[in-house]
Short mmCIF file of C-alpha atoms in Angstrom, two decimals:
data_model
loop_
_atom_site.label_atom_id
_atom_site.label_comp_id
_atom_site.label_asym_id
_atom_site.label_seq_id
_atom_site.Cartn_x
_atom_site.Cartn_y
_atom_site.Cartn_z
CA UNK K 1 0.00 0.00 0.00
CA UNK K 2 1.45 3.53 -0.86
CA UNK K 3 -0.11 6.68 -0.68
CA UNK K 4 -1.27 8.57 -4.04
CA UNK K 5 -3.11 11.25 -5.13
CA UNK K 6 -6.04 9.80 -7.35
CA UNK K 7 -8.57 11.27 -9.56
CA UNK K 8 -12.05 9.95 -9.36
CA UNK K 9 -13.57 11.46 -12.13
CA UNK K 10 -12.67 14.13 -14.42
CA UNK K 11 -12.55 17.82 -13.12
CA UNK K 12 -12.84 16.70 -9.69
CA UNK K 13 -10.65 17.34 -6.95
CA UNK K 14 -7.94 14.86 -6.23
CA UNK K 15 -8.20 12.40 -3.22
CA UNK K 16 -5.33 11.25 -1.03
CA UNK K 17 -5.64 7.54 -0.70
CA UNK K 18 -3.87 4.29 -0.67
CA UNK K 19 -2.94 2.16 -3.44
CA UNK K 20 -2.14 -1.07 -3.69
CA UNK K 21 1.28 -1.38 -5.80
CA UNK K 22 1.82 -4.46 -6.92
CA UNK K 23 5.28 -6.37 -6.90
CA UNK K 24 7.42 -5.08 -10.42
CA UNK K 25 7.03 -7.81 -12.63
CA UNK K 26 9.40 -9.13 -15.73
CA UNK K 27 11.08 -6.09 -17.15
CA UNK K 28 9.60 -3.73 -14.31
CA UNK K 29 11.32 -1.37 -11.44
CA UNK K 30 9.58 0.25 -7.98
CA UNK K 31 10.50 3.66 -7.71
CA UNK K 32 10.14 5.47 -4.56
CA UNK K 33 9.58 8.64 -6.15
CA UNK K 34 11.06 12.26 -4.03
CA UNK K 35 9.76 15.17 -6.26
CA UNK K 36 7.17 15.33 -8.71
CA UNK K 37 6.47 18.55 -11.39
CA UNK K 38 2.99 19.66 -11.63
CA UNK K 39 2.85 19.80 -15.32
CA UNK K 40 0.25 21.95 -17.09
CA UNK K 41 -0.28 18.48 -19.58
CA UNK K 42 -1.09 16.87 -15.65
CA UNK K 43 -4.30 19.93 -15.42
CA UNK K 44 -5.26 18.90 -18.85
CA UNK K 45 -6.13 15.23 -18.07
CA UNK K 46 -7.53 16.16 -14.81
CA UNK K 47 -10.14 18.06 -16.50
CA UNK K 48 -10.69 15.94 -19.31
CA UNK K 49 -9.30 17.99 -22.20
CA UNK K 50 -6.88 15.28 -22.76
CA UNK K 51 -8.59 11.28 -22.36
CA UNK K 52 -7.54 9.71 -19.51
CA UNK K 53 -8.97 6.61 -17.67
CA UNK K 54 -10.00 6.95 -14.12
CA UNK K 55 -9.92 6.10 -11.17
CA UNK K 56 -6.26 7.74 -11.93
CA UNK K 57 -2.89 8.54 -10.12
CA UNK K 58 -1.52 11.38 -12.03
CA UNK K 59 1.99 12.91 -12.65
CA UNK K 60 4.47 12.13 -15.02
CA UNK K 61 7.49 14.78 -14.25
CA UNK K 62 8.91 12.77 -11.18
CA UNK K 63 12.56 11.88 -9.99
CA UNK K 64 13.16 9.33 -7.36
CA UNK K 65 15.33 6.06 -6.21
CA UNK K 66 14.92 2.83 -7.84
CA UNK K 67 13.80 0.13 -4.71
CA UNK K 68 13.45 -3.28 -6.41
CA UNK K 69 13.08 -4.74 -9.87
CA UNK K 70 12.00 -7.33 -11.56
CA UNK K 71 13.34 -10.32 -13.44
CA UNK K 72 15.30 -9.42 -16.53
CA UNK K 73 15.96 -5.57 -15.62
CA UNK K 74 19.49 -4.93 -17.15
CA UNK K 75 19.33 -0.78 -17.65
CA UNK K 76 19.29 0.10 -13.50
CA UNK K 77 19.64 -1.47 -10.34
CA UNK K 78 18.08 -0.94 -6.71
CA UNK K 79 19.65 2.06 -5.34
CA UNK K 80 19.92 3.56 -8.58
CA UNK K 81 18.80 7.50 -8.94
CA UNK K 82 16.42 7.81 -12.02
CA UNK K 83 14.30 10.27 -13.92
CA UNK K 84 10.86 9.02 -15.23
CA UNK K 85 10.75 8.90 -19.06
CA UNK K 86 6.45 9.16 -19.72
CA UNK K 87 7.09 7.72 -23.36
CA UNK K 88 9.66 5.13 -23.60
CA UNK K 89 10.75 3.59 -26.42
CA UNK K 90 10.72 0.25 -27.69
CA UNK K 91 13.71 0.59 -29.40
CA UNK K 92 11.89 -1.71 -32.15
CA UNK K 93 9.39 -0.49 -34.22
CA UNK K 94 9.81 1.97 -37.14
CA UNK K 95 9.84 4.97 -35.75
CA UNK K 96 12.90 3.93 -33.20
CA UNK K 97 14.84 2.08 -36.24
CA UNK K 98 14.61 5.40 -37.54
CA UNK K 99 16.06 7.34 -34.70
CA UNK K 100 12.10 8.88 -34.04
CA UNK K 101 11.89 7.39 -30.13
CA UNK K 102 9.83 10.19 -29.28
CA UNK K 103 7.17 8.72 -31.87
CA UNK K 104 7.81 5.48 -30.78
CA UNK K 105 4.25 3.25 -31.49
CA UNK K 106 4.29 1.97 -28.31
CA UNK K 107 5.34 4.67 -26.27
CA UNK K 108 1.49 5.29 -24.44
CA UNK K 109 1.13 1.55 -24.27
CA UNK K 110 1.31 1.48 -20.21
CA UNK K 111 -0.89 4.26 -20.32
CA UNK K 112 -3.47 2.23 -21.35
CA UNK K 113 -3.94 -1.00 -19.13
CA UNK K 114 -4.44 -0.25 -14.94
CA UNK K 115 -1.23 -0.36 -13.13
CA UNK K 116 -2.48 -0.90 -9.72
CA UNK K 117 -5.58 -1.55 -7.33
CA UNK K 118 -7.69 1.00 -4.98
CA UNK K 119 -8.27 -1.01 -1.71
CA UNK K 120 -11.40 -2.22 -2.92
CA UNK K 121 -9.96 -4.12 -5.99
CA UNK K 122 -11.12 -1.22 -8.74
CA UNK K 123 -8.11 -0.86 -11.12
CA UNK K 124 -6.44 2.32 -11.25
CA UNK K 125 -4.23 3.94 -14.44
CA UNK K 126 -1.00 5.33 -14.14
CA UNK K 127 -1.75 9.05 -16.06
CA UNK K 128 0.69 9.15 -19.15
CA UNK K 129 1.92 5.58 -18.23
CA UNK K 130 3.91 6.60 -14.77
CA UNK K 131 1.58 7.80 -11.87
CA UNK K 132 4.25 10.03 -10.23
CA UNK K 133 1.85 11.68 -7.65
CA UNK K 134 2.34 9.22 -5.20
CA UNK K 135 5.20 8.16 -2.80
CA UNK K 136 5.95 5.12 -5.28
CA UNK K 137 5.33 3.51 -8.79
CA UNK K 138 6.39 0.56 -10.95
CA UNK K 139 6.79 1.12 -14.58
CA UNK K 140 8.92 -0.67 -17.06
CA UNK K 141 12.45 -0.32 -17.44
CA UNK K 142 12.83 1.73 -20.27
CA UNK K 143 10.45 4.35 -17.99
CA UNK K 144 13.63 5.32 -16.20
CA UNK K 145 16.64 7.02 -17.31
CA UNK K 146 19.63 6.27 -14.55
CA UNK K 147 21.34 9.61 -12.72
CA UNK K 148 24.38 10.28 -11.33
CA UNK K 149 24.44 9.75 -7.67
CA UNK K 150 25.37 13.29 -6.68
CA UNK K 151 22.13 14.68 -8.67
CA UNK K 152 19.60 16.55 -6.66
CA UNK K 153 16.29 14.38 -7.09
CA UNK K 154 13.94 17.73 -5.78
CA UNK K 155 15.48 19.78 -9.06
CA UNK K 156 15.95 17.31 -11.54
CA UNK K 157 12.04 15.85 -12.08
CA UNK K 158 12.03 18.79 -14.10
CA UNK K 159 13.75 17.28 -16.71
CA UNK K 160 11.61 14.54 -17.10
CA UNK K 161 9.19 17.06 -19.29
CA UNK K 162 9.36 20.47 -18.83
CA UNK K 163 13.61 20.57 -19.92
CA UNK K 164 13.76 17.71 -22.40
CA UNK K 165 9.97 19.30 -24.06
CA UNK K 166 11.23 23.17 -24.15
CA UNK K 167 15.10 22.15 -24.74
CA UNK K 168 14.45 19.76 -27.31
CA UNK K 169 12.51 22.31 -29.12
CA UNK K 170 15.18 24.27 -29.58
CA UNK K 171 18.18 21.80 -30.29
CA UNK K 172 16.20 18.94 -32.10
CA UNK K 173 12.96 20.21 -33.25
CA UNK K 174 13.67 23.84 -34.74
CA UNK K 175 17.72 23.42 -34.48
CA UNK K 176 17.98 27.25 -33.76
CA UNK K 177 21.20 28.70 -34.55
CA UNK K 178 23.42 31.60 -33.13
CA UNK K 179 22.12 35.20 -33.95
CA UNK K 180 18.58 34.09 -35.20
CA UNK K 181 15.64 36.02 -33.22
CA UNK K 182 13.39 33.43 -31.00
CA UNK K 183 9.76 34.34 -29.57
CA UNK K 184 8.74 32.09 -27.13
CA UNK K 185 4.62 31.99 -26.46
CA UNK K 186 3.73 31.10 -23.24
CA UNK K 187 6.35 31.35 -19.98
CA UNK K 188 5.50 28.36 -18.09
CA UNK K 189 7.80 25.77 -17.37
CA UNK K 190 8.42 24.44 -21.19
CA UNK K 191 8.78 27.95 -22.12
CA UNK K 192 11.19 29.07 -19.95
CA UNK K 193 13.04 25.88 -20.80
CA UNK K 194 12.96 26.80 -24.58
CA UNK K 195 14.18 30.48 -23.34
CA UNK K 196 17.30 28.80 -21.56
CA UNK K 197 17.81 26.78 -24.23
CA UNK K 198 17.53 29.33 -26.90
CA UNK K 199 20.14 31.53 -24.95
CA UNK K 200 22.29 28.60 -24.93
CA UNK K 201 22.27 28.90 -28.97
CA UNK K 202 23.34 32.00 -28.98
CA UNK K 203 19.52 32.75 -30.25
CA UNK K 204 19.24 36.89 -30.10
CA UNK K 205 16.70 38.50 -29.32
CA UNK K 206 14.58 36.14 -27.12
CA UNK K 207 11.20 37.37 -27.16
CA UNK K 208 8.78 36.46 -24.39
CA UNK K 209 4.78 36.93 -24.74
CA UNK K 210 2.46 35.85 -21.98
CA UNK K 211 -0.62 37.46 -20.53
CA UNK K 212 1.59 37.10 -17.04
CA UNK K 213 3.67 39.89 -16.01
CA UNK K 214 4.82 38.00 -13.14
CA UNK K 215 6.14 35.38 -15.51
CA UNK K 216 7.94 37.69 -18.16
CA UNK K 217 9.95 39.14 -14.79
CA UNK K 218 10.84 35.98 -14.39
CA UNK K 219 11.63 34.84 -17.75
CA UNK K 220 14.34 37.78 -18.00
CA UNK K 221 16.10 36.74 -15.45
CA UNK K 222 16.79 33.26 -17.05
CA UNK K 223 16.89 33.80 -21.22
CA UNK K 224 14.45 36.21 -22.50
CA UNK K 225 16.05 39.69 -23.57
CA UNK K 226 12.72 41.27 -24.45
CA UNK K 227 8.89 40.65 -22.65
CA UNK K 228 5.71 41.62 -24.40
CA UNK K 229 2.45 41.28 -23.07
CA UNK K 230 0.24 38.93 -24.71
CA UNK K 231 -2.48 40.92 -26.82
CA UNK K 232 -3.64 41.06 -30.68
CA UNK K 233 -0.70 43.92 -30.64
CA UNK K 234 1.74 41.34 -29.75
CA UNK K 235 3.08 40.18 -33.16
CA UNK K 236 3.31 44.14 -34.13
CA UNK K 237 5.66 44.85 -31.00
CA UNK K 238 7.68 41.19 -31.89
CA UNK K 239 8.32 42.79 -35.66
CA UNK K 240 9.77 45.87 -34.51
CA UNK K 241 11.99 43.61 -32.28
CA UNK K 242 13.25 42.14 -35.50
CA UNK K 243 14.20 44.65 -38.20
CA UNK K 244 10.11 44.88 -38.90
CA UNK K 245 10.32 41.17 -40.10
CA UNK K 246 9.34 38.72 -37.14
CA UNK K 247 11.54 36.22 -35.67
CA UNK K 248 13.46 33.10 -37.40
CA UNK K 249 11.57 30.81 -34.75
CA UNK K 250 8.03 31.25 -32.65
CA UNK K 251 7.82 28.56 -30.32
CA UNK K 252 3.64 28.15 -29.48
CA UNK K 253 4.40 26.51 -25.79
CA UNK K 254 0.60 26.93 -24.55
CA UNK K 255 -1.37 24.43 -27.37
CA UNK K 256 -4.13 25.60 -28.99
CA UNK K 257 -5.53 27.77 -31.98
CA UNK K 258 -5.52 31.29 -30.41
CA UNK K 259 -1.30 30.96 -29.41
CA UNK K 260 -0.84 29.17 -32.55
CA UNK K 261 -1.79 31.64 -34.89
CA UNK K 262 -0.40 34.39 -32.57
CA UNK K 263 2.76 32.57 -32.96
CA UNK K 264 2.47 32.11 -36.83
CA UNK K 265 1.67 35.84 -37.20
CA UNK K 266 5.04 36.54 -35.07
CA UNK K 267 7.36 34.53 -37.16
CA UNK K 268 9.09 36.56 -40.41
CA UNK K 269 8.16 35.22 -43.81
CA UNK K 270 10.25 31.82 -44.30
CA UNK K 271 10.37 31.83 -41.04
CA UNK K 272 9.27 28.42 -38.64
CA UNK K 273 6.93 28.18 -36.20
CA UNK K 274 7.08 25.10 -33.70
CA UNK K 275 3.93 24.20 -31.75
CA UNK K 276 4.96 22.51 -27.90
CA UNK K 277 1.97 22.79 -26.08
CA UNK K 278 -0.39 20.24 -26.06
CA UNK K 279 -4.27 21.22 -27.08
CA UNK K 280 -7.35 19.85 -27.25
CA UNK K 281 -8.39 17.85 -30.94
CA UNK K 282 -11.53 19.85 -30.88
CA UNK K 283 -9.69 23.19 -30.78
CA UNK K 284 -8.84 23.55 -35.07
CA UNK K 285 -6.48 26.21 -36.62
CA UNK K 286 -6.98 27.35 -40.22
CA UNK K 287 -5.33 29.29 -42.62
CA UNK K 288 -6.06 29.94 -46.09
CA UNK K 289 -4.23 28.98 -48.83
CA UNK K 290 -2.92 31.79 -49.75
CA UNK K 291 -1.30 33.00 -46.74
CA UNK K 292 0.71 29.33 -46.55
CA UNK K 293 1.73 29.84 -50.09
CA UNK K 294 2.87 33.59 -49.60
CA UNK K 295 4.61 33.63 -46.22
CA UNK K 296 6.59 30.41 -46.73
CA UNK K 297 6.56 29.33 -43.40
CA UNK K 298 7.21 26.04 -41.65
CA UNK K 299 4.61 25.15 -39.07
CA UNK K 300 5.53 21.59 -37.25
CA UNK K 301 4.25 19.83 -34.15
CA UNK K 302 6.98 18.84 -31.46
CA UNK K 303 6.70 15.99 -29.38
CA UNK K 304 8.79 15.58 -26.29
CA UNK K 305 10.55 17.53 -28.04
CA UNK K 306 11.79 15.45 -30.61
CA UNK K 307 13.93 14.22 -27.58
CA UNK K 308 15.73 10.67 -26.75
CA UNK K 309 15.71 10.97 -23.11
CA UNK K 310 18.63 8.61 -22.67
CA UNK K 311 21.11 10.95 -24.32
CA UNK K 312 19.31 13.87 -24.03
CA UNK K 313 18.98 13.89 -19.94
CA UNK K 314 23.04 13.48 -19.82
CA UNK K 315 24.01 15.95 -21.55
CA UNK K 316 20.97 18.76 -20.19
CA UNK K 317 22.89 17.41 -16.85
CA UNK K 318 25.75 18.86 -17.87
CA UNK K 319 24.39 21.83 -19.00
CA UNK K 320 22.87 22.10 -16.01
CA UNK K 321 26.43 21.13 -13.94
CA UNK K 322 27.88 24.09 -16.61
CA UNK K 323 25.28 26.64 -15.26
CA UNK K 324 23.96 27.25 -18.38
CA UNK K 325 20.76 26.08 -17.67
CA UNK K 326 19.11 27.07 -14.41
CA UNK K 327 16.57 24.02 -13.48
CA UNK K 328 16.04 26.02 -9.74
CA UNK K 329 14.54 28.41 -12.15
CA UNK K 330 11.55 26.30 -12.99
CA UNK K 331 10.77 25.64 -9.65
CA UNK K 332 8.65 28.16 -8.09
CA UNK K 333 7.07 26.45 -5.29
CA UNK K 334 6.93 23.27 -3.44
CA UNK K 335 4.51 21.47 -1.42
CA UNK K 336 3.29 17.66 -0.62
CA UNK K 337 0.49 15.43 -1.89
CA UNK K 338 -2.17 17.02 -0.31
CA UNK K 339 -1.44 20.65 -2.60
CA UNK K 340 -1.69 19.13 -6.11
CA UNK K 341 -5.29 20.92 -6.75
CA UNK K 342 -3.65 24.07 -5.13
CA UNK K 343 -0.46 24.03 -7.64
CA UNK K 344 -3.81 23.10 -10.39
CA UNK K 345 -5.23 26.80 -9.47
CA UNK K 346 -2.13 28.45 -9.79
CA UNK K 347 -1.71 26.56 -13.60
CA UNK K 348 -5.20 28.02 -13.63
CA UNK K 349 -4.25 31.27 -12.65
CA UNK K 350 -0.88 31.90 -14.69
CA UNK K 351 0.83 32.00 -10.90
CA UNK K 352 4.80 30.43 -10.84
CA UNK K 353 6.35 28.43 -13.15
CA UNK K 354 6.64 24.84 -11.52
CA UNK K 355 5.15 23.34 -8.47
CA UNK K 356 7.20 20.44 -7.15
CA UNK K 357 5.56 17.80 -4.94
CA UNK K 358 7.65 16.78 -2.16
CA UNK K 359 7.07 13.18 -2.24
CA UNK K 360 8.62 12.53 0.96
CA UNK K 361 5.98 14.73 2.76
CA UNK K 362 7.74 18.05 3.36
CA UNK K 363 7.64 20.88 1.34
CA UNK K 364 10.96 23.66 1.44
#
């Protein structure tokens, strides 16, 4: 039995219960998880704008200690320090041959069958296959991506989405280069990730647009040279940023037809626009044929940032070790199971960047 934070239905409030964790079977590792992110993707499938099965445990940003595994685990051991990877890959199919892992087909498969028991017997789903809001959770092996020892576990859960998402962007995805001009929509945790990143380029300017003021403070302290406020005036004030052209990259990190197009309209002609956040499939963007034709753009989806977490997370670590990324950045508040819904309302409210569950019931 292990305490977790379950959702009953969608767009209720979260109830602290125990779960009954069963044993990791062949291929399988118990973590006992320390830190958790509060990811805005999390908010999304407690409401129901993304599918999820319930009864629930969400959470899929999480860092913690490898305690036992299960027959056949060659990739960690118990004792190990690990980083929870919500789409494995299979290392198999096409998409991996083809060095896609982030598209790998089977990457949502444990998201899919029940992971674990309420006390009563009633299944329960692990949200986005891992089920890091509670103290532990057993996913497969290529779930975990190994740390060194001297890693703090209350910074790093970070990278398990926010970093490898908003990084990736930048180095895989839209491979920005030194001296091109970034605008980065949305100032949450991917976006201030893509800022870092896009510093670490040499990317000038960095453009941030959010409707948060609070946020863009922030976000010039760790990448952004420039902050607009988010408005149908925003693209006009990112042009005269640029030379009157718009910027060689507009990274949508929010999801969804309003930021998309804002980010479109920001971008120069022939310049690309990269969409991170996730929306909902009934949300639809158009644009006429004529505009796609004239403005030459590239528009492109992202996922995980066209990361492969077990290269990627190494060398973000040393990044990281280098101080040219700041993960403390991200994290803007702490607290323990019982302040997920609270850390919801401030997702809700455009408050902080990151809220990081303190697994091991204290909150700094």
């Amino acid at each position: 039995m292990v305490k977790a934070a379950v959702l009953r239905a969608p767009d209720q409030p979260l109830e602290l219960c125990e779960i009954v964790l069963p044993d990791p079977g062949p291929g399988q590792v118990r973590v006992r998880l320390q830190a958790a992110g509060v990811c805005h993707s999390d908010l999304s499938l407690a409401t129901g704008k993304l599918k999820q099965p319930v009864p629930a445990v969400l959470g899929h940003e999480g860092a913690g200690t490898v305690i036992a595994t299960g027959t056949g685990v060659t990739r960690v051991a118990v004792g190990d320090k690990v980083v929870l990877n919500w789409s494995p890959s299979c290392g198999q199919c096409w998409f991996c041959a083809h060095d896609e892992p982030y598209l790998c087909e089977h990457g949502d498969n444990a998201a899919r069958e029940p992971y674990a028991t309420l006390d009563d017997g009633t299944p329960v789903y692990a949200g986005l296959g891992t089920g890091a809001f509670a103290e532990e959770t057993v996913v497969g092996e290529r779930a975990v991506v190994r740390l060194p020892d001297s890693v703090d576990l209350d910074l790093v859960a970070v990278l398990g989405c926010a970093v490898l998402t908003g990084a990736g962007a930048v180095f895989h995805t839209a491979d920005v280069r030194e001296g091109q001009a970034v605008v980065v929509l949305g100032l949450g945790g991917i976006g201030l990730s893509v800022a870092q990143a896009a510093r670490v380029r040499g990317a000038h300017p960095v453009i941030g647009i959010d409707t948060s003021a609070e946020k863009g403070l922030l976000a010039q302290a760790h990448g952004i040279t420039d902050f607009v406020p988010a408005g149908d005036d925003a693209a006009k004030k990112v042009r005269a940023l640029t030379g009157g052209r718009g910027a060689d990259h507009a990274f949508d990190c929010v999801g969804g037809s309003a930021t998309t197009r804002a980010a479109w309209s920001a971008a120069r002609r022939g310049g690309h626009v990269t969409v991170v956040g996730v929306g909902s499939h009934r949300d639809t963007v158009e644009f006429s044929s004529l505009e796609l034709f004239w403005f030459g753009r590239t528009l492109r989806g992202c996922v995980y940032g066209s990361s492969d977490p077990d290269t990627d997370v190494p060398d973000l670590l040393d990044l990281a070790d280098a101080g040219a990324l700041d993960l403390a950045a991200l994290c803007t508040a702490t607290t323990d199971l019982t302040g997920i819904d609270q850390a919801f309302d401030d997702l809700r409210r455009g408050h902080g960047v990151r809220t990081v569950v303190r697994l091991d019931g204290t909150a700094r």
